Amino acid sequence: MEYVACNLCGSSQAVPVQQAMPDLLFRRNDILSTFVRCISCGLVYQNPRPTLAEISVYYPPDYESYAIEPALQNSSWLRRQTILYGLAKRCRYVKRYKRAGRLLDVGCATGVFLREMQHCGNWETCGVEVSEHASRIARGYGLDVRLGTLEQAEFPDEFFDVVTLWDVLEHLHDPAASLREIYRILKPDGLLVIRVPNADSWDARVFGRYWAGWDAPRHLYVFTPTTLGALLTTNHFRIVAQDSRIGAYPAFLLSLRFWNYARNKSSLMRDRLIQLLDQPAMRMLTAPLFYLRSLGLQGPLLVTTARRMG
């Protein structure tokens, strides 16, 4: 474990906001984490936290981001369409500002987003992934995926038209350093697309310490639109759009699962209810409600589109 200062302003003065947070995703009560809020700038981060050498044990092969590929292969037609619809929405965020070019996906997991981008235009894609298991699956589909961190990949200056980080920035040990590296490898006026959990969301307020956005010990940072905006501006990116209408329903279900387990409310009836809610038909029926709830940057996931300045 290591103690760190604020990644946004460098201050070491912080107050606890969530203490003794277990690993609810893998149901491990022996792993406890603490989140603090910087007194100077308001950034929320885990402190102390696992070191870079220690963190890999919390990302086993059945980690949910690595499970999208098996879901596409083994699920019903309707569930596959639901997954592909979500991937298509990601592609639309990119294509709204760039129609073609060279794209890098940081933390690309098994490469499902990269494959979808290849299907929807003239894109040359590349990915980086720290999981040997996930990167091996991605390369099995012929994708250019580098094993390791973004910094270890050592891409050339001004090489990419677009860099994406889908549910990745909150996992990084030094987000500011990664943004500086992204600035270096993006072309002038290059596009950056980031999705992170939104601490200002309705879900965060309702679920409290059981909100999926905490996901200790893997989430090292928890952002709001304000703190993410400040981090981007400090590292020479200009925000052009922010949206929180994507991924509201799956995020809600994950928080509900966390609450169900942590409050010792698990029962056969409740488990079956969550399974029912997870069906594609239920997602479609409730889509208008979750869409309305996510207006005004109140959704559980925040998508931020920014351009490199200079």
mmCIF file of C-alpha atoms in Angstrom:
data_model
loop_
_atom_site.group_PDB
_atom_site.id
_atom_site.type_symbol
_atom_site.label_atom_id
_atom_site.label_comp_id
_atom_site.label_asym_id
_atom_site.label_seq_id
_atom_site.Cartn_x
_atom_site.Cartn_y
_atom_site.Cartn_z
ATOM 1 C CA MET A 1 0.000 0.000 0.000
ATOM 2 C CA GLU A 2 1.060 3.576 -0.601
ATOM 3 C CA TYR A 3 -0.012 7.073 0.482
ATOM 4 C CA VAL A 4 -0.327 9.746 -2.198
ATOM 5 C CA ALA A 5 -1.070 13.445 -2.594
ATOM 6 C CA CYS A 6 -3.905 14.880 -4.678
ATOM 7 C CA ASN A 7 -3.374 14.177 -8.370
ATOM 8 C CA LEU A 8 -5.080 17.430 -9.373
ATOM 9 C CA CYS A 9 -3.547 20.116 -7.152
ATOM 10 C CA GLY A 10 -0.747 18.290 -5.288
ATOM 11 C CA SER A 11 -2.112 18.985 -1.811
ATOM 12 C CA SER A 12 -1.712 16.380 0.931
ATOM 13 C CA GLN A 13 -4.561 17.819 3.005
ATOM 14 C CA ALA A 14 -7.663 15.644 2.713
ATOM 15 C CA VAL A 15 -10.593 14.381 4.774
ATOM 16 C CA PRO A 16 -12.162 10.884 4.682
ATOM 17 C CA VAL A 17 -15.425 10.524 2.784
ATOM 18 C CA GLN A 18 -15.786 6.711 2.691
ATOM 19 C CA GLN A 19 -13.935 4.360 5.035
ATOM 20 C CA ALA A 20 -13.641 0.554 5.341
ATOM 21 C CA MET A 21 -15.016 -0.041 1.844
ATOM 22 C CA PRO A 22 -14.967 -3.785 1.012
ATOM 23 C CA ASP A 23 -14.552 -5.291 -2.442
ATOM 24 C CA LEU A 24 -18.253 -5.681 -3.245
ATOM 25 C CA LEU A 25 -17.697 -6.802 -6.825
ATOM 26 C CA PHE A 26 -15.914 -9.986 -5.756
ATOM 27 C CA ARG A 27 -17.548 -10.103 -2.295
ATOM 28 C CA ARG A 28 -14.352 -9.844 -0.285
ATOM 29 C CA ASN A 29 -14.840 -8.256 3.113
ATOM 30 C CA ASP A 30 -11.171 -8.797 3.990
ATOM 31 C CA ILE A 31 -10.160 -6.025 1.558
ATOM 32 C CA LEU A 32 -10.905 -2.574 2.977
ATOM 33 C CA SER A 33 -10.329 0.772 1.278
ATOM 34 C CA THR A 34 -10.636 4.428 2.256
ATOM 35 C CA PHE A 35 -11.550 7.351 -0.002
ATOM 36 C CA VAL A 36 -10.642 10.935 0.878
ATOM 37 C CA ARG A 37 -11.544 14.344 -0.521
ATOM 38 C CA CYS A 38 -8.873 16.959 -1.159
ATOM 39 C CA ILE A 39 -9.507 20.034 0.973
ATOM 40 C CA SER A 40 -8.034 22.333 -1.683
ATOM 41 C CA CYS A 41 -9.730 21.208 -4.919
ATOM 42 C CA GLY A 42 -12.355 18.593 -3.981
ATOM 43 C CA LEU A 43 -10.893 15.631 -5.890
ATOM 44 C CA VAL A 44 -11.898 12.296 -4.318
ATOM 45 C CA TYR A 45 -9.311 9.531 -4.354
ATOM 46 C CA GLN A 46 -8.345 6.330 -2.583
ATOM 47 C CA ASN A 47 -5.699 6.840 0.110
ATOM 48 C CA PRO A 48 -3.878 4.676 1.027
ATOM 49 C CA ARG A 49 -4.158 2.528 -2.066
ATOM 50 C CA PRO A 50 -2.588 -0.551 -3.682
ATOM 51 C CA THR A 51 0.666 0.106 -5.514
ATOM 52 C CA LEU A 52 0.988 -0.524 -9.235
ATOM 53 C CA ALA A 53 2.689 -3.830 -8.435
ATOM 54 C CA GLU A 54 -0.119 -4.872 -6.061
ATOM 55 C CA ILE A 55 -3.201 -3.856 -8.039
ATOM 56 C CA SER A 56 -3.183 -6.628 -10.663
ATOM 57 C CA VAL A 57 -4.523 -9.263 -8.235
ATOM 58 C CA TYR A 58 -7.820 -7.353 -8.135
ATOM 59 C CA TYR A 59 -8.362 -7.882 -11.895
ATOM 60 C CA PRO A 60 -8.872 -11.658 -12.319
ATOM 61 C CA PRO A 61 -9.868 -13.155 -15.700
ATOM 62 C CA ASP A 62 -13.564 -13.027 -14.715
ATOM 63 C CA TYR A 63 -13.441 -9.261 -14.084
ATOM 64 C CA GLU A 64 -16.552 -7.794 -15.708
ATOM 65 C CA SER A 65 -14.793 -5.690 -18.361
ATOM 66 C CA TYR A 66 -13.132 -8.861 -19.624
ATOM 67 C CA ALA A 67 -16.454 -10.742 -19.716
ATOM 68 C CA ILE A 68 -18.079 -8.803 -22.568
ATOM 69 C CA GLU A 69 -16.481 -11.068 -25.172
ATOM 70 C CA PRO A 70 -17.844 -14.309 -23.612
ATOM 71 C CA ALA A 71 -21.240 -12.618 -23.296
ATOM 72 C CA LEU A 72 -21.244 -11.835 -27.007
ATOM 73 C CA GLN A 73 -20.374 -15.442 -27.799
ATOM 74 C CA ASN A 74 -22.668 -17.260 -25.376
ATOM 75 C CA SER A 75 -25.705 -15.050 -24.750
ATOM 76 C CA SER A 76 -29.088 -14.972 -26.428
ATOM 77 C CA TRP A 77 -29.585 -12.982 -29.613
ATOM 78 C CA LEU A 78 -31.470 -10.258 -27.739
ATOM 79 C CA ARG A 79 -28.742 -9.834 -25.109
ATOM 80 C CA ARG A 80 -26.071 -9.697 -27.816
ATOM 81 C CA GLN A 81 -28.030 -6.941 -29.529
ATOM 82 C CA THR A 82 -28.202 -5.046 -26.237
ATOM 83 C CA ILE A 83 -24.413 -5.218 -25.852
ATOM 84 C CA LEU A 84 -23.819 -4.225 -29.462
ATOM 85 C CA TYR A 85 -26.224 -1.311 -29.087
ATOM 86 C CA GLY A 86 -24.128 0.016 -26.193
ATOM 87 C CA LEU A 87 -20.941 -0.342 -28.244
ATOM 88 C CA ALA A 88 -22.586 1.448 -31.164
ATOM 89 C CA LYS A 89 -23.411 4.386 -28.882
ATOM 90 C CA ARG A 90 -19.725 4.656 -27.998
ATOM 91 C CA CYS A 91 -18.845 4.723 -31.676
ATOM 92 C CA ARG A 92 -21.367 7.495 -32.296
ATOM 93 C CA TYR A 93 -19.725 9.660 -29.630
ATOM 94 C CA VAL A 94 -16.469 9.441 -31.549
ATOM 95 C CA LYS A 95 -17.918 9.834 -35.043
ATOM 96 C CA ARG A 96 -19.833 12.925 -34.014
ATOM 97 C CA TYR A 97 -16.497 14.780 -34.098
ATOM 98 C CA LYS A 98 -14.183 12.553 -36.189
ATOM 99 C CA ARG A 99 -15.295 10.548 -39.211
ATOM 100 C CA ALA A 100 -12.104 8.533 -39.730
ATOM 101 C CA GLY A 101 -8.489 8.299 -38.673
ATOM 102 C CA ARG A 102 -6.145 6.541 -36.299
ATOM 103 C CA LEU A 103 -7.712 5.657 -32.934
ATOM 104 C CA LEU A 104 -6.193 4.393 -29.681
ATOM 105 C CA ASP A 105 -8.326 2.773 -26.970
ATOM 106 C CA VAL A 106 -6.579 2.846 -23.587
ATOM 107 C CA GLY A 107 -7.554 -0.102 -21.402
ATOM 108 C CA CYS A 108 -9.174 -1.821 -24.370
ATOM 109 C CA ALA A 109 -9.769 -5.146 -22.516
ATOM 110 C CA THR A 110 -10.683 -7.809 -25.094
ATOM 111 C CA GLY A 111 -11.019 -5.248 -27.890
ATOM 112 C CA VAL A 112 -14.769 -5.302 -28.502
ATOM 113 C CA PHE A 113 -14.938 -1.514 -28.947
ATOM 114 C CA LEU A 114 -11.997 -1.532 -31.363
ATOM 115 C CA ARG A 115 -13.679 -4.189 -33.486
ATOM 116 C CA GLU A 116 -16.901 -2.176 -33.568
ATOM 117 C CA MET A 117 -15.003 0.939 -34.677
ATOM 118 C CA GLN A 118 -13.446 -1.029 -37.531
ATOM 119 C CA HIS A 119 -16.928 -1.980 -38.704
ATOM 120 C CA CYS A 120 -18.296 1.560 -38.790
ATOM 121 C CA GLY A 121 -15.827 3.495 -40.917
ATOM 122 C CA ASN A 122 -12.311 3.980 -42.190
ATOM 123 C CA TRP A 123 -10.516 3.583 -38.878
ATOM 124 C CA GLU A 124 -7.036 2.334 -38.101
ATOM 125 C CA THR A 125 -7.278 1.075 -34.529
ATOM 126 C CA CYS A 126 -4.830 0.286 -31.754
ATOM 127 C CA GLY A 127 -5.193 -0.575 -28.074
ATOM 128 C CA VAL A 128 -3.218 -0.881 -24.860
ATOM 129 C CA GLU A 129 -4.192 -3.257 -22.074
ATOM 130 C CA VAL A 130 -2.439 -4.266 -18.835
ATOM 131 C CA SER A 131 -4.179 -7.654 -18.584
ATOM 132 C CA GLU A 132 -2.244 -10.384 -20.372
ATOM 133 C CA HIS A 133 -5.405 -12.526 -20.468
ATOM 134 C CA ALA A 134 -7.581 -9.833 -22.064
ATOM 135 C CA SER A 135 -4.935 -8.594 -24.512
ATOM 136 C CA ARG A 136 -4.317 -12.148 -25.732
ATOM 137 C CA ILE A 137 -8.032 -12.490 -26.578
ATOM 138 C CA ALA A 138 -7.961 -9.150 -28.417
ATOM 139 C CA ARG A 139 -4.898 -10.101 -30.454
ATOM 140 C CA GLY A 140 -6.638 -13.372 -31.350
ATOM 141 C CA TYR A 141 -9.037 -11.244 -33.419
ATOM 142 C CA GLY A 142 -6.147 -9.680 -35.300
ATOM 143 C CA LEU A 143 -6.203 -6.424 -33.328
ATOM 144 C CA ASP A 144 -3.089 -4.348 -32.684
ATOM 145 C CA VAL A 145 -3.088 -4.403 -28.875
ATOM 146 C CA ARG A 146 0.034 -3.635 -26.819
ATOM 147 C CA LEU A 147 0.438 -5.316 -23.436
ATOM 148 C CA GLY A 148 1.271 -2.859 -20.647
ATOM 149 C CA THR A 149 0.521 0.723 -19.677
ATOM 150 C CA LEU A 150 0.022 3.645 -22.030
ATOM 151 C CA GLU A 151 3.406 5.076 -21.109
ATOM 152 C CA GLN A 152 5.155 1.759 -21.747
ATOM 153 C CA ALA A 153 3.775 1.637 -25.307
ATOM 154 C CA GLU A 154 5.943 4.651 -26.291
ATOM 155 C CA PHE A 155 3.883 5.809 -29.261
ATOM 156 C CA PRO A 156 5.292 8.554 -31.536
ATOM 157 C CA ASP A 157 4.451 12.221 -31.038
ATOM 158 C CA GLU A 158 1.177 13.471 -32.593
ATOM 159 C CA PHE A 159 0.322 9.982 -33.843
ATOM 160 C CA PHE A 160 -3.414 9.548 -33.116
ATOM 161 C CA ASP A 161 -6.531 11.392 -34.244
ATOM 162 C CA VAL A 162 -8.597 10.005 -31.336
ATOM 163 C CA VAL A 163 -7.812 8.516 -27.917
ATOM 164 C CA THR A 164 -10.592 6.885 -25.874
ATOM 165 C CA LEU A 165 -10.724 5.740 -22.255
ATOM 166 C CA TRP A 166 -13.969 3.875 -21.511
ATOM 167 C CA ASP A 167 -14.228 3.339 -17.727
ATOM 168 C CA VAL A 168 -10.436 3.523 -17.388
ATOM 169 C CA LEU A 169 -9.281 6.916 -16.047
ATOM 170 C CA GLU A 170 -10.565 6.141 -12.533
ATOM 171 C CA HIS A 171 -8.329 3.033 -12.453
ATOM 172 C CA LEU A 172 -5.067 4.816 -13.303
ATOM 173 C CA HIS A 173 -2.461 5.490 -10.634
ATOM 174 C CA ASP A 174 -1.507 8.858 -12.155
ATOM 175 C CA PRO A 175 -4.337 10.234 -14.344
ATOM 176 C CA ALA A 176 -2.573 13.576 -14.798
ATOM 177 C CA ALA A 177 0.570 11.898 -16.161
ATOM 178 C CA SER A 178 -1.536 9.752 -18.498
ATOM 179 C CA LEU A 179 -3.333 12.848 -19.795
ATOM 180 C CA ARG A 180 0.034 14.478 -20.465
ATOM 181 C CA GLU A 181 1.080 11.385 -22.418
ATOM 182 C CA ILE A 182 -2.197 11.475 -24.353
ATOM 183 C CA TYR A 183 -1.575 15.137 -25.162
ATOM 184 C CA ARG A 184 1.839 14.185 -26.557
ATOM 185 C CA ILE A 185 0.565 11.395 -28.821
ATOM 186 C CA LEU A 186 -2.571 13.193 -30.067
ATOM 187 C CA LYS A 187 -2.416 15.224 -33.239
ATOM 188 C CA PRO A 188 -3.102 18.961 -32.951
ATOM 189 C CA ASP A 189 -6.838 19.381 -32.386
ATOM 190 C CA GLY A 190 -7.001 15.621 -31.654
ATOM 191 C CA LEU A 191 -10.029 14.212 -29.869
ATOM 192 C CA LEU A 192 -10.151 12.662 -26.388
ATOM 193 C CA VAL A 193 -13.221 10.732 -25.168
ATOM 194 C CA ILE A 194 -13.432 9.664 -21.515
ATOM 195 C CA ARG A 195 -16.152 7.850 -19.570
ATOM 196 C CA VAL A 196 -15.987 7.731 -15.766
ATOM 197 C CA PRO A 197 -18.437 7.129 -12.889
ATOM 198 C CA ASN A 198 -20.207 10.357 -11.968
ATOM 199 C CA ALA A 199 -20.079 11.176 -8.247
ATOM 200 C CA ASP A 200 -22.687 13.917 -8.776
ATOM 201 C CA SER A 201 -25.212 11.377 -10.055
ATOM 202 C CA TRP A 202 -28.599 10.386 -8.718
ATOM 203 C CA ASP A 203 -27.271 6.850 -8.156
ATOM 204 C CA ALA A 204 -24.357 8.065 -6.023
ATOM 205 C CA ARG A 205 -26.742 9.922 -3.727
ATOM 206 C CA VAL A 206 -29.291 7.100 -3.445
ATOM 207 C CA PHE A 207 -26.931 4.150 -3.009
ATOM 208 C CA GLY A 208 -24.318 5.951 -0.894
ATOM 209 C CA ARG A 209 -21.418 3.667 0.030
ATOM 210 C CA TYR A 210 -22.978 0.880 -2.086
ATOM 211 C CA TRP A 211 -22.827 2.927 -5.303
ATOM 212 C CA ALA A 212 -20.972 0.991 -8.011
ATOM 213 C CA GLY A 213 -18.829 4.034 -8.800
ATOM 214 C CA TRP A 214 -16.718 3.398 -5.694
ATOM 215 C CA ASP A 215 -15.771 -0.172 -6.735
ATOM 216 C CA ALA A 216 -12.922 -0.398 -4.238
ATOM 217 C CA PRO A 217 -10.079 -1.233 -4.496
ATOM 218 C CA ARG A 218 -9.983 -0.909 -8.301
ATOM 219 C CA HIS A 219 -11.258 2.666 -8.569
ATOM 220 C CA LEU A 220 -8.457 4.910 -7.365
ATOM 221 C CA TYR A 221 -10.291 8.157 -8.249
ATOM 222 C CA VAL A 222 -13.945 9.223 -8.206
ATOM 223 C CA PHE A 223 -14.713 12.226 -10.396
ATOM 224 C CA THR A 224 -17.434 14.837 -10.683
ATOM 225 C CA PRO A 225 -17.960 16.934 -13.824
ATOM 226 C CA THR A 226 -16.125 19.744 -12.005
ATOM 227 C CA THR A 227 -13.036 17.813 -10.899
ATOM 228 C CA LEU A 228 -12.710 15.984 -14.214
ATOM 229 C CA GLY A 229 -13.041 19.283 -16.043
ATOM 230 C CA ALA A 230 -10.332 20.844 -13.888
ATOM 231 C CA LEU A 231 -7.991 17.897 -14.489
ATOM 232 C CA LEU A 232 -8.495 18.142 -18.237
ATOM 233 C CA THR A 233 -8.022 21.913 -18.346
ATOM 234 C CA THR A 234 -4.867 21.711 -16.245
ATOM 235 C CA ASN A 235 -3.426 19.248 -18.746
ATOM 236 C CA HIS A 236 -4.298 21.353 -21.818
ATOM 237 C CA PHE A 237 -7.579 19.858 -22.989
ATOM 238 C CA ARG A 238 -10.697 21.842 -23.860
ATOM 239 C CA ILE A 239 -14.050 20.204 -23.118
ATOM 240 C CA VAL A 240 -16.463 20.321 -26.056
ATOM 241 C CA ALA A 241 -19.285 18.150 -24.659
ATOM 242 C CA GLN A 242 -20.383 16.231 -21.561
ATOM 243 C CA ASP A 243 -23.178 13.671 -21.375
ATOM 244 C CA SER A 244 -24.470 11.256 -18.740
ATOM 245 C CA ARG A 245 -27.259 9.484 -20.655
ATOM 246 C CA ILE A 246 -25.234 6.391 -21.535
ATOM 247 C CA GLY A 247 -25.065 3.199 -19.448
ATOM 248 C CA ALA A 248 -27.533 4.276 -16.757
ATOM 249 C CA TYR A 249 -29.394 0.974 -16.473
ATOM 250 C CA PRO A 250 -26.401 -1.440 -16.184
ATOM 251 C CA ALA A 251 -24.788 0.912 -13.653
ATOM 252 C CA PHE A 252 -28.007 0.980 -11.617
ATOM 253 C CA LEU A 253 -28.158 -2.827 -11.576
ATOM 254 C CA LEU A 254 -24.552 -3.103 -10.418
ATOM 255 C CA SER A 255 -25.222 -0.713 -7.546
ATOM 256 C CA LEU A 256 -28.325 -2.733 -6.672
ATOM 257 C CA ARG A 257 -26.219 -5.904 -6.589
ATOM 258 C CA PHE A 258 -23.698 -4.227 -4.292
ATOM 259 C CA TRP A 259 -26.452 -3.034 -1.955
ATOM 260 C CA ASN A 260 -28.098 -6.452 -1.940
ATOM 261 C CA TYR A 261 -24.890 -8.174 -0.889
ATOM 262 C CA ALA A 262 -23.482 -5.582 1.519
ATOM 263 C CA ARG A 263 -26.721 -5.106 3.457
ATOM 264 C CA ASN A 264 -27.086 -8.881 3.940
ATOM 265 C CA LYS A 265 -30.350 -8.678 2.066
ATOM 266 C CA SER A 266 -29.489 -11.478 -0.331
ATOM 267 C CA SER A 267 -32.217 -14.031 -0.727
ATOM 268 C CA LEU A 268 -33.441 -16.293 -3.488
ATOM 269 C CA MET A 269 -36.349 -13.950 -4.176
ATOM 270 C CA ARG A 270 -34.200 -10.833 -4.336
ATOM 271 C CA ASP A 271 -31.529 -12.536 -6.436
ATOM 272 C CA ARG A 272 -34.195 -13.633 -8.901
ATOM 273 C CA LEU A 273 -35.620 -10.120 -8.977
ATOM 274 C CA ILE A 274 -32.218 -8.718 -9.964
ATOM 275 C CA GLN A 275 -31.907 -11.408 -12.631
ATOM 276 C CA LEU A 276 -35.324 -10.406 -13.950
ATOM 277 C CA LEU A 277 -34.360 -6.744 -14.024
ATOM 278 C CA ASP A 278 -31.232 -7.675 -15.983
ATOM 279 C CA GLN A 279 -33.260 -9.058 -18.887
ATOM 280 C CA PRO A 280 -33.083 -7.056 -22.146
ATOM 281 C CA ALA A 281 -36.870 -6.658 -22.209
ATOM 282 C CA MET A 282 -36.823 -4.915 -18.826
ATOM 283 C CA ARG A 283 -34.038 -2.624 -20.004
ATOM 284 C CA MET A 284 -36.093 -1.574 -23.013
ATOM 285 C CA LEU A 285 -39.260 -1.027 -20.968
ATOM 286 C CA THR A 286 -37.505 1.200 -18.444
ATOM 287 C CA ALA A 287 -35.255 3.029 -20.922
ATOM 288 C CA PRO A 288 -37.390 6.227 -21.039
ATOM 289 C CA LEU A 289 -37.358 6.518 -17.227
ATOM 290 C CA PHE A 290 -33.587 6.130 -17.003
ATOM 291 C CA TYR A 291 -33.082 8.530 -19.885
ATOM 292 C CA LEU A 292 -35.066 11.257 -18.129
ATOM 293 C CA ARG A 293 -33.275 10.591 -14.845
ATOM 294 C CA SER A 294 -29.909 11.094 -16.560
ATOM 295 C CA LEU A 295 -30.622 14.564 -17.930
ATOM 296 C CA GLY A 296 -28.604 17.468 -16.588
ATOM 297 C CA LEU A 297 -25.483 15.351 -15.999
ATOM 298 C CA GLN A 298 -27.312 13.352 -13.307
ATOM 299 C CA GLY A 299 -26.619 9.905 -14.806
ATOM 300 C CA PRO A 300 -24.203 7.454 -13.137
ATOM 301 C CA LEU A 301 -21.666 7.539 -15.981
ATOM 302 C CA LEU A 302 -20.150 10.736 -17.338
ATOM 303 C CA VAL A 303 -18.915 10.860 -20.955
ATOM 304 C CA THR A 304 -16.623 13.809 -21.619
ATOM 305 C CA THR A 305 -15.384 14.770 -25.076
ATOM 306 C CA ALA A 306 -12.391 17.103 -25.242
ATOM 307 C CA ARG A 307 -9.887 18.416 -27.753
ATOM 308 C CA ARG A 308 -6.184 18.928 -27.394
ATOM 309 C CA MET A 309 -5.323 22.616 -27.094
ATOM 310 C CA GLY A 310 -2.351 23.694 -29.168
#
